[in-house]
Amino acid sequence: MGSYRALHDGWTLTGAAHEIEAAVPGCVHTDLLAAGVIDDPFLDDNEVRQEWIGRTDWVYETTFDWQPDELSPRTDLVCDGLDTIAALTLNGTEIGRTANMHRSYRFDVASTLTEGSNTLRVAFTSAKNHAEAERERLGDRPNAYPEPFHFIRKMACSFGWDWGPTLITAGIWRPIGLHTWAGGRIARVRPLVTVTEDGDGRIELHVDVERAGADPLVLAASVAGVRVEQTLQPDEDTAVLVLDVPQPARWWPHSLGEQPLHPVDVALTTTGGTSLDEWHRRVGFRTVALDTADGAFTLAVNDVPLFARGVNWIPDDALVTRITRGRLRERLGQAVEANIDTIRVWGGGLYESDDFYEICDELGLLVLQDFPFACAAYPEEEPLASEIAAEARENVVRLASHPSLVAWTGNNENIWGWHDWDWQPALGDRTWGAGYYFDLLPEIVGTLDPTRPYWPGSPWSGDHDTHPNEPSRGTTHIWDVWNQVDYAHYRDYRPRFVAEFGFQAPPAFATLRRAISDEPLTPSSPGLAHHQKAIDGNLKLERGLTAHLPAPRDFDDWHFLTQVNQARAITLGVEHFRSLRPYCMGSVVWQLNDCWPVTSWSAIDGDGRRKPLWYALRRSYADRLLTVQPRPHGPAVIAVNDGRSPWTSEIEVTRRALDGTVLAKAVFPLSLGPRESVTTPLPPEIVTPADPAAEVCVVTAGADRALWFFAEDKEINFPAPGYETEVAAVEGGYHVTVTAGTVLRDLTLQADRLDPGAVVDTALVTLLPGETTTFRVRTDATLDAAGLTARPVLRCVNDVRP
């Protein structure tokens, strides 16, 4: 059996007159931060004084002892990830060069290693300088941001985005080590997992072997009690091992079923049984299909079409080497808690780590994976073309075992950009990436992983003769809302599948206070302004508030109301799109997470705190949705059942005064099967208020409730909030019970203002007079009861009154 030795100790980092200790895996920024050379780039505007890091060439170096093994003549240096332009030398001899953050490298170093002390040196050229040189050589190409990220195979958002800092990293960002082996090793296993029409499972294991000798070798594979074996003759280095598994339990997204995973083991041995190498993964048996008939975009798992309740995913830290398995488990667990079943891995980031996809497998999250291209015209010349082909082949194979991965997408917004963003005059006859999205990538996916669908872009209409962002065909992105028009215009759309739409809000108060030292803190204070990366972001926030909510009196009002408005905007969009089921079969919100403390479109902020939007998503993405939507003949109640069991109830609809008095009432039966929806028009006496500013429509079906206000909050005659509170200390925190004496609109408890570690179980609760709710606060701190029940901790919209 071969052996692996990690080379993660004893590194130094040299550059820009600094020589410090280095952590591997890691990156230059984290090393400089640990050594006290730089301040935290996430705080205040420290980022702007650290551009020099991305302009500097850096050298990592370590010395290690080595004793050769005469029985294992091959030793390879295995680099799982180098960021990005690197030259590697061992004992003064160059052993290789790299130019791609998105792939791994392996170098034969047996003849370069010496007995005793050895010195390994990894010299990184500035990624920005390299990209600018390539831009000069190849000719400029348009993009959405003034940075040359499309001229280098590196995480694009390292160069900054409209939600992220410009931190152009360098370093040994994934494990590095020495693999010593003899006889042969398993170079690659490509598992193709399918299910027959009769429900039997089949795994085709396409195995590539690298040899270090001329003896026959034996490959054996097993799963679920099934085992096969094949002998490789001296002139053979590939094999296909087929494992047929009778009637395996199916893997499902968590919204439809369970997630059984089956260990698959592959062993390479000599004919005498000596172990040479092993490969282990877990697979799930499921089918996935994409229905695009008549413009549809509908995913079906195990022949069951599903409405994708989704969010977009960006790298969870701008300094990606700090992302741990535990952090991914927490963040993806938060997605599941919010009833999200689909994660789109956005094309300006990464092929995520094995940990990410393994957790998605375990949690039952569907993954829509973009290839890493975003918002730019990408050159198709060498050497980029070969690097892109190599990274795509490696990652399609690497991720093939994961049942959570259900579709590949060629890029983010590049086809749309070519059509609509004035690229064509600037490009002339220069390449822009079409050859990747329409030729290279579909050929690679079709050859290496035909079990999954491929879609050329997001958005993409499915037809070269149709605009790429045509809502009635394929996938669409909606960004006129937020950028130009009010969020009520989501209802102007009848899309088939919305792959991006979003609305901004600041992060939690504790996150702001950790990251920004402004005194006083205001929407336009220097630190907060720096942590707003969107063009005219604060003006768009203000426009959104002005259309719907009372004018804020101070920063606390502004912070609360902008968060409420974000939640309102996305709630309106999600519930509208779900109400169009089955014509529309996907809602993928921009975005789940943040990579640093920032005002952005996220539901979970850069410190991992849940914004009010997260609670709104949990409600809007629940299996059972009750919503009131405008229809041509007036408001109607739409009930959507995306659960696994029937929904039988009675719908009661009342028109009420704000003091709770019932002014009109109607009752309807409700009977829905799984994955069905029904629309019930409301009678005129329910939807015709005598005073739109003083009445509300209340719809209930068992424990589910929907509200329809006849006017915008800024126009409603809300009373001053009246309520009684009770605070009880319980194990692990507090229960805060609120009993409404008046209507309380979007009551929210911001416990992080008292304890940054506090988590509350719910938010945005609207109570009618006499109703009660209890907020469960999880905290290890001792909190002031009076503080828990007073402004600015306990808030509702109608406490913002002239």
mmCIF file of C-alpha atoms in Angstrom, residues 481 486-493 501 548 564-580 587 613 616-617 620 625 627-630 708 712:
data_model
loop_
_atom_site.group_PDB
_atom_site.id
_atom_site.type_symbol
_atom_site.label_atom_id
_atom_site.label_comp_id
_atom_site.label_asym_id
_atom_site.label_seq_id
_atom_site.Cartn_x
_atom_site.Cartn_y
_atom_site.Cartn_z
ATOM 1 C CA VAL A 481 -36.355 44.965 -9.663
ATOM 2 C CA ASP A 486 -40.101 48.590 -7.189
ATOM 3 C CA TYR A 487 -40.358 45.035 -5.944
ATOM 4 C CA ALA A 488 -44.105 44.936 -6.681
ATOM 5 C CA HIS A 489 -42.989 44.487 -10.298
ATOM 6 C CA TYR A 490 -41.998 40.888 -9.556
ATOM 7 C CA ARG A 491 -45.672 40.261 -10.259
ATOM 8 C CA ASP A 492 -45.211 41.508 -13.829
ATOM 9 C CA TYR A 493 -43.216 38.350 -14.561
ATOM 10 C CA PHE A 501 -33.560 37.748 -7.988
ATOM 11 C CA HIS A 548 -43.680 51.084 1.209
ATOM 12 C CA VAL A 564 -38.076 44.373 6.923
ATOM 13 C CA ASN A 565 -38.288 45.728 3.378
ATOM 14 C CA GLN A 566 -35.825 43.137 2.097
ATOM 15 C CA ALA A 567 -37.905 40.395 3.651
ATOM 16 C CA ARG A 568 -41.114 41.870 2.201
ATOM 17 C CA ALA A 569 -39.604 42.116 -1.286
ATOM 18 C CA ILE A 570 -38.386 38.538 -1.422
ATOM 19 C CA THR A 571 -41.554 37.219 0.197
ATOM 20 C CA LEU A 572 -43.592 38.880 -2.528
ATOM 21 C CA GLY A 573 -41.381 37.415 -5.247
ATOM 22 C CA VAL A 574 -41.203 33.884 -3.839
ATOM 23 C CA GLU A 575 -44.915 33.652 -3.145
ATOM 24 C CA HIS A 576 -45.799 35.041 -6.572
ATOM 25 C CA PHE A 577 -43.530 32.541 -8.329
ATOM 26 C CA ARG A 578 -44.814 29.635 -6.234
ATOM 27 C CA SER A 579 -48.381 30.695 -6.982
ATOM 28 C CA LEU A 580 -47.637 30.124 -10.694
ATOM 29 C CA SER A 587 -37.337 30.289 -7.306
ATOM 30 C CA LEU A 613 -35.080 37.611 5.346
ATOM 31 C CA ALA A 616 -39.275 35.144 5.755
ATOM 32 C CA LEU A 617 -37.773 32.487 3.495
ATOM 33 C CA SER A 620 -42.443 31.417 2.176
ATOM 34 C CA LEU A 625 -47.994 27.946 1.356
ATOM 35 C CA THR A 627 -50.872 33.367 -0.066
ATOM 36 C CA VAL A 628 -53.117 36.106 -1.412
ATOM 37 C CA GLN A 629 -52.208 37.262 -4.911
ATOM 38 C CA PRO A 630 -53.764 39.780 -7.301
ATOM 39 C CA TRP A 708 -53.468 40.992 2.682
ATOM 40 C CA GLU A 712 -48.881 50.313 1.907
#
